[in-house]
Amino acid sequence: MSLGNNERIMLKAMLSDPDRSWTLDGILSGTDWEDQVHVAGSGKALEEAGLVEVEESTSKLVYLGSEGVRAASDGLLESRLWGWIKSQDEKGRSLKALMSAGFERGETGPGVGILKGLGVVIDSGNLVVSDEEEIFEKIEKRSEFIQSLSDGPRDPSELDQDLLNHFSSRGDLIEFEESVSRTWRLTEEGANVDPSDISEVQMIGELTPEMLQTDSWKNAEFKPFDVSAPAPIPSGGRRHPMQSLIERIRSVFLEMGFSEIEGDYVQSAGWNMDALYIPQSHPARTMQDTFYLSDPSSLDVDSHYLDLWSKVHEHGYDTGSKGWGGSFDKEEAQKALLRTHTTVNTVRHIAENPDSPSRVFGIGRVFRQETIDRTHMPEFHQIEGIIHEPKASLPMLVSTLKTFYAKMGYPDVRVRPAYFPYTEPSAEVDVLWRGEWLELGGSGIFRPEVTEPLGTEWPVCAWGMGLERLAMLILGLDDIRQLYQPDLERLRRMPLL
Ligand code: PHE
C-alpha cells in the first residue's frame, strides 16, 4: 500500500472501530498526535485512496467584534448614556450638556439616535424620558446579550434573534464566522483492510551523511519529493566583476592582434621614471606620491642605461633635446619602489626587444600614495599598451584606442591635447558616457629622449588607462571602493561582462 506514515497511523486508529464516524477529537485520541495538523491532510489522502469518506459540515458562529469587546468591559454606549441621564436632574438633561459630558467625539451623534430608538424624546433641545422602567429593561437585555458572548463564540441559533438582528446592524459589535467541521468514516474497502498489514515506517524527508554511513537508508521509505514546492535559489560561485572585466579587455586586445606582457611590482626609479624622461625633481617622484621601499632600498640597474639616462637628462645627448639640465643622480635612479604606472613594463619591453616591431598590452596593478576616497585608492590597475613599429603614428594610436573602446561598448571617443614628460604629442582619452565626456587615460608618442636610450629607431604609440574608472562606468558605480568591498550581495548583483 503506497500510503504515507501519517495515513497509516490514521487508518490504523480508525480500524479500531471500523463502523464509527470519527471526529477530530476521536482521531486525536486514537493516534498520539498532539494537534490537528496531520488529520485533514491524512484524511484527504485516505479519501483519495478510496479508504475513507469525509463529511464536511459548515456552521456559523457569532462572537464579539472589536467594539463588542470594548462594550463588554466599559459598557454599551446606551448604558453609559443612560447612566449620565440618570445622574442629571430634569433641567440638566439637555443636548448641549450631553455634548460636553465627556463622551468621545463620534459617540454622541449615534448615541442620541440609539436613545431615540429606545423611546427617549427630544423636545426643544431637551432629552425627555417618559417610561424609565421600560428603557432601562431594554438596555439591560442588550448588555446581557453582549456579556453572554464575552466567554467565546456562540451558536447564533441559540441566541435571541431580535437582539442578533439589532447588533448585526451596528458596527463592529458582533461578527460571524463560518467554521468547517469534518467527520471521517471508513469506506467498505477501508474497513476491510487488515490492520496487521499496516506497518508503520519512518518516512525520511532528508538523507543525512549518517544514514549513508550506517546503510540505514536501505530500508527507509522516502517522502515523495515535491518538485513544485518553492525552494531557495542557490547562489553558486561566480567570477569577480573586476576579473571578468579584465578577461574581456584581454580578449579585445588579443583579437586586435596584441600580445600580453607582464612585469614586477617592484621596480627601480630608473625604469619607472628616468627611462621615461621624468625629471628627478618631478614632484610625483617624492615620498608623498610614490611608495619607496626600505628593503630592498635599491636595485641594480644596468650601468649602460644609467649612463645614457644621465646624459639625456643632463643635456639631451644625441636626441636633439637640451635635456633638463642639472646633474643626474644615479643613486636616485637605483632606488627601489612600487611601480607607479605600468608604462614601466612597455618601456622595458622595448629595451629588451629594440629591433623587433611589437604591439603589446598589459593589465596590471600600480601603487601611489593616495588618500582613499570615492575616486582614489593607493592600489589600482592600468591598461597599458604600445605599438612599436617603423610606421607607428598618432592616427594609428587614435584609431587603436577608438577601436578598443568601441569593442568595449563605448563608440564615442575623443582625444584632447595633454602633457606627459615622456610623450610628444600627448593626448588625453575621453569617452562619452550618458552625455558626458569622461577622462579615462593618457596616451602619446614617446619622445626621442625615451626611445633612443632604449635602442630603437622607431616611433612608439603608447597609452595607459585606468581600469577602475572603466569598471565604474560599466558597472554604474560612483564609488571606487565598492569594487573591492567584500559585499557578496552587491557583487552578486553586479553584471558580468
Ligand atoms: N603613464 C600615464 C599615467 O599613469 C599614462 C600614459 C601612458 C600616458 C603612456 C602617455 C603614454 O597616467
Coordinates of C-alpha atoms and ligand atoms in Angstrom, one line a residue:
M1 CA 0.0 0.0 0.0
S2 CA 1.5 3.3 -1.0
L3 CA 0.3 5.3 2.0
G4 CA 2.5 7.7 3.9
N5 CA 3.2 7.1 7.5
N6 CA 0.6 9.5 8.8
E7 CA -2.1 8.0 6.7
R8 CA -1.2 4.6 8.0
I9 CA -1.4 5.8 11.6
M10 CA -4.8 7.4 11.0
L11 CA -6.1 4.3 9.1
K12 CA -4.9 2.0 11.9
A13 CA -6.7 4.2 14.5
M14 CA -9.9 4.2 12.6
L15 CA -9.8 0.4 12.1
S16 CA -10.0 0.0 15.9
D17 CA -13.7 0.8 15.4
P18 CA -14.5 0.5 11.6
D19 CA -18.1 1.5 11.8
R20 CA -17.7 4.7 13.7
S21 CA -17.9 8.1 12.3
W22 CA -14.7 9.7 13.5
T23 CA -14.5 13.3 14.7
L24 CA -11.3 15.3 15.0
D25 CA -11.2 14.7 18.8
G26 CA -11.7 11.0 18.2
I27 CA -8.9 10.7 15.8
L28 CA -6.6 12.8 18.0
S29 CA -7.2 10.4 20.9
G30 CA -6.9 7.3 18.7
T31 CA -3.4 8.4 17.5
D32 CA -0.8 10.0 19.6
W33 CA -1.0 13.2 17.6
E34 CA -1.0 16.2 19.7
D35 CA -2.6 18.7 17.4
Q36 CA -4.7 18.5 14.3
V37 CA -2.1 19.4 11.7
H38 CA -1.9 15.9 10.3
V39 CA -5.6 15.0 10.4
A40 CA -7.1 16.9 7.4
G41 CA -4.2 16.0 5.1
S42 CA -4.1 12.4 6.0
G43 CA -7.8 12.1 5.8
K44 CA -7.7 13.6 2.3
A45 CA -5.1 11.2 1.2
L46 CA -7.1 8.3 2.6
E47 CA -10.1 9.6 0.8
E48 CA -8.2 9.8 -2.4
A49 CA -7.1 6.2 -1.9
G50 CA -10.8 5.2 -1.6
L51 CA -10.5 4.1 2.0
V52 CA -12.2 6.9 3.8
E53 CA -15.2 9.1 3.2
V54 CA -15.1 12.6 4.5
E55 CA -18.2 14.5 5.5
E56 CA -17.9 18.2 5.9
S57 CA -20.4 20.5 7.6
T58 CA -20.1 24.2 7.9
S59 CA -21.5 26.0 10.9
K60 CA -21.9 29.6 11.7
L61 CA -20.6 31.1 14.9
V62 CA -21.1 34.6 16.4
Y63 CA -18.5 36.4 18.5
L64 CA -17.7 39.9 19.7
G65 CA -16.2 42.3 17.3
S66 CA -13.7 45.0 18.4
E67 CA -16.4 47.4 19.6
G68 CA -18.2 44.5 21.3
V69 CA -15.1 43.6 23.3
R70 CA -15.0 47.2 24.4
A71 CA -18.7 47.3 25.3
A72 CA -18.3 44.1 27.4
S73 CA -15.8 45.8 29.6
D74 CA -16.8 49.5 29.5
G75 CA -20.5 49.1 28.9
L76 CA -22.6 49.6 25.8
L77 CA -22.9 53.2 24.6
E78 CA -26.6 53.3 25.6
S79 CA -26.0 52.1 29.1
R80 CA -23.3 54.7 29.6
L81 CA -25.6 57.4 28.2
W82 CA -28.3 56.2 30.4
G83 CA -26.0 56.4 33.4
W84 CA -25.4 60.1 32.5
I85 CA -29.1 60.9 32.0
K86 CA -29.9 59.4 35.4
S87 CA -27.2 61.5 37.0
Q88 CA -28.8 64.7 35.8
D89 CA -31.9 66.4 37.2
E90 CA -34.6 67.1 34.6
K91 CA -33.2 70.5 33.7
G92 CA -29.8 69.3 33.2
R93 CA -30.8 66.7 30.6
S94 CA -30.1 68.9 27.5
L95 CA -28.4 68.0 24.3
K96 CA -26.0 70.8 25.0
A97 CA -25.0 69.4 28.3
L98 CA -24.7 66.0 26.7
M99 CA -22.2 67.4 24.2
S100 CA -19.8 68.5 26.9
A101 CA -20.4 65.5 29.2
G102 CA -17.1 63.8 28.3
F103 CA -18.3 61.2 25.7
E104 CA -16.0 60.6 22.8
R105 CA -16.4 62.6 19.7
G106 CA -18.5 60.5 17.3
E107 CA -20.3 58.8 20.2
T108 CA -22.9 61.5 21.0
G109 CA -24.4 61.6 17.5
P110 CA -25.1 57.9 17.1
G111 CA -25.8 57.8 20.9
V112 CA -28.8 60.2 20.5
G113 CA -30.1 58.1 17.7
I114 CA -29.9 55.0 19.9
L115 CA -31.6 56.8 22.7
K116 CA -34.5 57.8 20.4
G117 CA -34.8 54.2 19.3
L118 CA -35.2 53.3 22.9
G119 CA -38.0 55.8 23.4
V120 CA -36.3 59.0 24.6
V121 CA -37.9 62.0 23.1
I122 CA -36.0 65.2 22.1
D123 CA -38.1 68.2 22.9
S124 CA -36.6 71.6 22.1
G125 CA -33.1 70.6 22.9
N126 CA -34.0 68.5 26.0
L127 CA -34.0 64.8 26.4
V128 CA -37.4 63.7 27.8
V129 CA -37.8 60.3 29.3
S130 CA -41.4 59.1 29.7
D131 CA -41.1 55.4 30.7
E132 CA -37.8 54.9 32.6
E133 CA -38.6 51.4 33.6
E134 CA -39.1 50.2 30.0
I135 CA -36.0 51.8 28.6
F136 CA -33.8 50.5 31.5
E137 CA -35.0 47.0 30.8
K138 CA -34.2 47.1 27.1
I139 CA -30.7 48.4 27.9
E140 CA -30.2 45.6 30.4
K141 CA -31.2 43.0 27.9
R142 CA -28.8 44.3 25.3
S143 CA -25.9 44.4 27.9
E144 CA -26.7 40.8 28.9
F145 CA -26.5 39.8 25.3
I146 CA -23.1 41.3 24.9
Q147 CA -21.9 39.8 28.1
S148 CA -23.1 36.4 27.1
L149 CA -20.7 36.5 24.1
S150 CA -17.7 37.6 26.1
D151 CA -16.8 34.0 27.0
G152 CA -16.3 33.0 23.4
P153 CA -18.1 32.3 20.2
R154 CA -21.7 31.0 20.3
D155 CA -24.1 29.2 18.0
P156 CA -26.3 32.0 16.7
S157 CA -29.4 29.8 16.7
E158 CA -29.2 29.6 20.5
L159 CA -29.4 33.4 20.8
D160 CA -32.2 35.9 20.9
Q161 CA -32.9 36.6 17.2
D162 CA -34.2 40.2 17.6
L163 CA -31.0 41.2 19.5
L164 CA -28.9 39.4 17.0
N165 CA -30.5 41.4 14.2
H166 CA -30.2 44.6 16.2
F167 CA -26.4 44.1 16.9
S168 CA -25.6 42.9 13.4
S169 CA -26.7 46.3 12.0
R170 CA -24.4 48.1 14.4
G171 CA -20.8 48.5 13.5
D172 CA -18.1 46.1 14.9
L173 CA -20.1 44.9 17.9
I174 CA -20.6 41.3 16.7
E175 CA -19.1 39.2 14.0
F176 CA -20.0 36.0 12.3
E177 CA -17.6 33.2 11.4
E178 CA -18.1 30.1 9.3
S179 CA -16.4 27.0 10.6
V180 CA -16.0 23.7 8.9
S181 CA -16.1 20.5 10.9
R182 CA -15.3 17.2 9.4
T183 CA -16.0 13.6 10.2
W184 CA -14.3 10.6 8.7
R185 CA -15.8 7.2 8.1
L186 CA -14.1 4.1 6.6
T187 CA -15.4 3.0 3.2
E188 CA -16.1 -0.7 2.7
E189 CA -12.7 -1.1 1.2
G190 CA -11.2 0.8 4.1
A191 CA -13.0 -1.3 6.7
N192 CA -11.6 -4.4 5.0
V193 CA -8.0 -3.5 5.4
D194 CA -6.3 -5.9 7.8
P195 CA -4.7 -3.8 10.5
S196 CA -1.7 -6.2 10.7
D197 CA -0.9 -5.3 7.1
I198 CA -0.3 -1.8 8.1
S199 CA 3.3 -1.4 9.2
E200 CA 4.4 2.0 10.3
V201 CA 7.6 3.0 8.7
Q202 CA 9.6 6.2 9.3
M203 CA 9.3 8.3 6.2
I204 CA 12.6 10.1 5.5
G205 CA 12.5 13.6 4.3
E206 CA 16.2 14.2 4.1
L207 CA 19.1 11.9 3.5
T208 CA 21.8 12.5 6.1
P209 CA 25.5 11.5 6.0
E210 CA 24.8 9.3 9.0
M211 CA 22.2 7.4 7.1
L212 CA 24.6 6.8 4.2
Q213 CA 27.3 5.6 6.6
T214 CA 25.1 3.2 8.5
D215 CA 23.3 1.9 5.5
S216 CA 20.0 2.7 7.2
W217 CA 18.8 4.3 4.1
K218 CA 18.5 0.9 2.5
N219 CA 15.3 0.0 4.4
A220 CA 14.0 3.5 4.8
E221 CA 11.0 4.9 3.0
F222 CA 11.4 8.3 1.5
K223 CA 8.8 11.0 1.4
P224 CA 7.9 11.8 -2.2
F225 CA 9.8 14.8 -3.4
D226 CA 7.6 17.7 -4.3
V227 CA 9.3 19.3 -7.3
S228 CA 6.7 22.1 -7.4
A229 CA 7.4 23.3 -3.8
P230 CA 9.0 26.7 -3.6
A231 CA 12.7 26.4 -2.7
P232 CA 15.6 28.9 -2.1
I233 CA 17.6 29.8 -5.1
P234 CA 21.1 28.6 -4.5
S235 CA 23.9 31.1 -5.3
G236 CA 26.9 29.4 -6.7
G237 CA 30.4 30.7 -7.2
R238 CA 30.9 33.5 -9.6
R239 CA 33.8 35.4 -11.1
H240 CA 34.5 38.8 -9.5
P241 CA 33.2 41.5 -11.8
M242 CA 36.7 43.1 -12.0
Q243 CA 38.2 39.7 -13.0
S244 CA 35.6 39.3 -15.8
L245 CA 36.3 42.9 -17.0
I246 CA 40.0 42.1 -17.1
E247 CA 39.2 38.9 -19.1
R248 CA 37.1 41.0 -21.5
I249 CA 39.8 43.6 -22.1
R250 CA 42.4 40.9 -22.6
S251 CA 40.3 39.2 -25.3
V252 CA 39.6 42.5 -27.0
F253 CA 43.4 43.3 -27.3
L254 CA 44.2 39.8 -28.3
E255 CA 41.6 39.9 -31.1
M256 CA 43.1 43.2 -32.2
G257 CA 46.4 41.4 -32.7
F258 CA 48.2 42.5 -29.5
S259 CA 50.3 40.2 -27.2
E260 CA 50.2 40.4 -23.5
I261 CA 53.2 41.4 -21.3
E262 CA 53.7 41.4 -17.6
G263 CA 56.2 43.0 -15.2
D264 CA 57.1 43.1 -11.5
Y265 CA 55.5 45.4 -8.9
V266 CA 58.9 46.3 -7.5
Q267 CA 61.0 48.4 -9.9
S268 CA 63.8 50.9 -9.8
A269 CA 63.1 54.6 -10.0
G270 CA 65.3 54.4 -13.1
W271 CA 63.0 52.2 -15.1
N272 CA 59.8 53.6 -13.6
M273 CA 60.8 57.3 -14.1
D274 CA 64.2 58.1 -15.6
A275 CA 63.7 55.9 -18.6
L276 CA 60.6 57.9 -19.2
Y277 CA 62.5 61.2 -19.0
I278 CA 60.6 62.2 -15.9
P279 CA 62.9 64.8 -14.3
Q280 CA 64.5 63.7 -11.0
S281 CA 63.0 66.8 -9.4
H282 CA 59.5 66.0 -10.5
P283 CA 57.0 66.3 -7.6
A284 CA 55.4 62.9 -8.4
R285 CA 58.7 61.3 -7.5
T286 CA 58.6 62.4 -3.9
M287 CA 57.7 60.3 -0.9
Q288 CA 54.3 61.9 -0.9
D289 CA 53.4 60.3 -4.2
T290 CA 55.5 57.2 -4.6
F291 CA 56.0 54.2 -2.3
Y292 CA 59.8 53.8 -2.0
L293 CA 60.9 50.5 -0.4
S294 CA 63.2 50.2 2.5
D295 CA 64.0 46.5 1.9
P296 CA 65.4 46.4 -0.7
S297 CA 66.1 50.1 -0.7
S298 CA 67.9 49.9 -4.1
L299 CA 68.1 47.7 -7.1
D300 CA 70.9 47.1 -9.6
V301 CA 70.3 48.9 -12.9
D302 CA 72.5 48.1 -15.9
S303 CA 75.1 50.9 -16.0
H304 CA 74.7 51.2 -19.8
Y305 CA 71.2 52.6 -19.1
L306 CA 72.3 54.7 -16.1
D307 CA 74.9 56.4 -18.3
L308 CA 72.5 57.0 -21.2
W309 CA 69.8 58.4 -19.0
S310 CA 72.2 60.6 -17.2
K311 CA 73.4 62.1 -20.5
V312 CA 69.8 62.5 -21.8
H313 CA 68.6 64.1 -18.6
E314 CA 71.6 66.5 -18.2
H315 CA 71.9 67.8 -21.8
G316 CA 69.8 65.7 -24.2
Y317 CA 72.8 63.7 -25.6
D318 CA 72.1 63.0 -29.3
T319 CA 68.4 63.1 -29.1
G320 CA 68.1 66.6 -30.4
S321 CA 66.9 67.7 -26.9
K322 CA 68.5 70.1 -24.5
G323 CA 67.7 67.8 -21.5
W324 CA 66.6 69.0 -18.1
G325 CA 69.9 70.4 -17.1
G326 CA 71.4 70.0 -13.6
S327 CA 73.1 66.8 -12.6
F328 CA 71.6 63.3 -12.8
D329 CA 71.8 61.3 -9.6
K330 CA 72.4 57.6 -10.5
E331 CA 71.7 56.6 -6.9
E332 CA 68.3 58.1 -7.1
A333 CA 67.8 56.0 -10.3
Q334 CA 68.5 52.9 -8.3
K335 CA 66.0 53.4 -5.6
A336 CA 63.5 50.6 -5.2
L337 CA 59.8 51.5 -5.4
L338 CA 56.4 50.1 -6.1
R339 CA 55.7 50.9 -9.8
T340 CA 53.5 53.9 -10.1
H341 CA 52.4 53.1 -13.6
T342 CA 52.5 50.1 -16.0
T343 CA 54.4 52.3 -18.6
V344 CA 57.5 50.8 -16.9
N345 CA 56.5 47.4 -18.5
T346 CA 56.2 48.7 -22.0
V347 CA 59.4 50.7 -21.8
R348 CA 61.3 47.6 -20.5
H349 CA 59.8 45.6 -23.3
I350 CA 61.2 48.0 -25.9
A351 CA 64.6 47.9 -24.2
E352 CA 64.6 44.1 -24.4
N353 CA 63.3 44.0 -28.0
P354 CA 64.6 47.2 -29.6
D355 CA 64.8 45.7 -33.1
S356 CA 61.5 43.7 -33.3
P357 CA 58.3 45.5 -34.0
S358 CA 55.7 44.9 -31.4
R359 CA 52.1 45.5 -30.4
V360 CA 51.8 44.6 -26.7
F361 CA 49.5 45.3 -23.9
G362 CA 49.4 44.6 -20.1
I363 CA 46.8 45.0 -17.4
G364 CA 48.5 45.4 -14.0
R365 CA 48.4 46.8 -10.6
V366 CA 50.1 50.1 -9.8
F367 CA 50.7 51.9 -6.5
R368 CA 50.5 55.6 -5.5
Q369 CA 50.3 57.3 -2.1
E370 CA 46.7 58.4 -2.5
T371 CA 44.2 59.1 0.3
I372 CA 41.3 56.7 -0.1
D373 CA 38.1 58.4 -1.2
R374 CA 35.3 58.0 -3.7
T375 CA 37.6 58.1 -6.7
H376 CA 41.1 57.3 -5.3
M377 CA 42.8 54.2 -3.9
P378 CA 46.5 53.6 -3.2
E379 CA 46.4 50.5 -5.4
F380 CA 44.6 50.4 -8.7
H381 CA 45.1 48.9 -12.2
Q382 CA 46.1 50.3 -15.5
I383 CA 45.6 49.1 -19.0
E384 CA 48.8 49.8 -20.8
G385 CA 49.8 49.3 -24.4
I386 CA 52.3 50.2 -27.2
I387 CA 52.6 50.0 -30.9
H388 CA 56.3 49.9 -31.6
E389 CA 57.0 49.7 -35.4
P390 CA 58.5 51.8 -38.2
K391 CA 55.3 53.4 -39.3
A392 CA 53.6 53.9 -35.9
S393 CA 51.8 57.3 -35.9
L394 CA 49.3 59.4 -34.0
P395 CA 46.4 58.5 -36.2
M396 CA 47.2 54.8 -35.6
L397 CA 47.2 55.5 -31.9
V398 CA 43.8 57.3 -32.0
S399 CA 42.2 54.6 -34.2
T400 CA 43.5 51.8 -32.0
L401 CA 42.1 53.4 -28.9
K402 CA 38.8 54.1 -30.6
T403 CA 38.6 50.5 -31.8
F404 CA 39.3 49.3 -28.3
Y405 CA 36.6 51.4 -26.6
A406 CA 34.1 50.7 -29.3
K407 CA 34.6 47.0 -28.7
M408 CA 34.1 47.6 -25.0
G409 CA 30.8 49.3 -25.8
Y410 CA 31.8 53.0 -25.9
P411 CA 31.9 54.1 -29.6
D412 CA 32.3 57.8 -28.9
V413 CA 35.9 58.6 -28.0
R414 CA 37.7 61.8 -28.3
V415 CA 41.3 62.8 -27.7
R416 CA 42.5 66.1 -26.3
P417 CA 45.9 67.6 -26.2
A418 CA 47.7 66.8 -22.9
Y419 CA 51.1 66.8 -21.3
F420 CA 53.3 63.9 -20.1
P421 CA 57.0 64.3 -19.7
Y422 CA 57.6 61.2 -21.9
T423 CA 55.3 61.8 -24.9
E424 CA 55.1 64.3 -27.7
P425 CA 52.4 64.8 -28.9
S426 CA 50.4 63.8 -25.8
A427 CA 46.7 63.1 -25.7
E428 CA 44.1 62.6 -23.0
V429 CA 41.5 60.0 -24.0
D430 CA 37.8 60.7 -23.1
V431 CA 34.7 58.5 -23.7
L432 CA 31.2 59.7 -24.0
W433 CA 29.0 58.3 -21.2
R434 CA 25.4 59.4 -20.6
G435 CA 26.1 62.7 -22.4
E436 CA 29.3 63.5 -20.5
W437 CA 32.9 63.2 -21.6
L438 CA 34.8 61.1 -19.0
E439 CA 38.6 61.1 -18.9
L440 CA 39.9 57.5 -19.0
G441 CA 43.6 57.8 -19.6
G442 CA 46.7 59.3 -21.2
S443 CA 48.5 58.5 -24.4
G444 CA 51.0 59.8 -26.9
I445 CA 54.1 59.1 -29.0
F446 CA 57.2 58.5 -26.9
R447 CA 59.7 61.3 -27.1
P448 CA 63.2 60.6 -28.5
E449 CA 64.6 61.2 -25.0
V450 CA 62.7 58.0 -24.1
T451 CA 63.2 55.8 -27.2
E452 CA 66.8 56.5 -28.1
P453 CA 68.4 55.2 -24.9
L454 CA 66.2 52.1 -25.3
G455 CA 67.9 51.4 -28.6
T456 CA 65.1 51.7 -31.0
E457 CA 64.8 53.9 -34.1
W458 CA 61.0 53.5 -34.5
P459 CA 58.2 55.6 -33.1
V460 CA 56.2 54.2 -30.3
C461 CA 52.5 54.8 -29.8
A462 CA 51.8 54.5 -26.0
W463 CA 48.8 54.6 -23.7
G464 CA 47.9 53.9 -20.2
M465 CA 44.3 53.9 -18.9
G466 CA 42.6 53.5 -15.6
L467 CA 40.9 50.1 -15.3
E468 CA 38.8 51.1 -12.2
R469 CA 37.4 54.1 -13.9
L470 CA 36.3 52.0 -16.8
A471 CA 34.8 49.4 -14.4
M472 CA 32.9 52.1 -12.5
L473 CA 31.5 53.3 -15.8
I474 CA 30.5 49.8 -16.9
L475 CA 29.0 48.8 -13.6
G476 CA 27.4 52.1 -12.9
L477 CA 29.2 52.8 -9.6
D478 CA 30.0 56.1 -8.2
D479 CA 32.5 55.0 -5.5
I480 CA 35.6 53.1 -6.4
R481 CA 35.7 51.3 -3.1
Q482 CA 32.5 49.4 -4.0
L483 CA 34.6 47.4 -6.4
Y484 CA 36.7 45.9 -3.7
Q485 CA 34.5 45.7 -0.6
P486 CA 33.7 42.0 0.0
D487 CA 30.0 42.7 -0.1
L488 CA 28.8 39.4 -1.6
E489 CA 25.2 40.6 -2.1
R490 CA 26.3 43.6 -4.1
L491 CA 28.9 41.7 -6.0
R492 CA 26.4 39.1 -6.9
R493 CA 24.1 41.8 -8.4
M494 CA 26.8 43.4 -10.5
P495 CA 26.6 42.4 -14.1
L496 CA 29.4 40.3 -15.6
L497 CA 30.8 41.3 -18.9
Ligands
PHE1 N1 51.5 56.6 -17.5 C1 50.5 57.5 -17.6 C2 49.6 57.6 -16.4 O1 49.9 56.8 -15.5 C3 49.6 57.2 -18.8 C4 50.3 57.3 -20.1 C5 50.9 56.1 -20.7 C6 50.4 58.5 -20.8 C7 51.5 56.2 -21.9 C8 51.1 58.5 -22.0 C9 51.6 57.4 -22.5 O2 48.6 58.3 -16.3

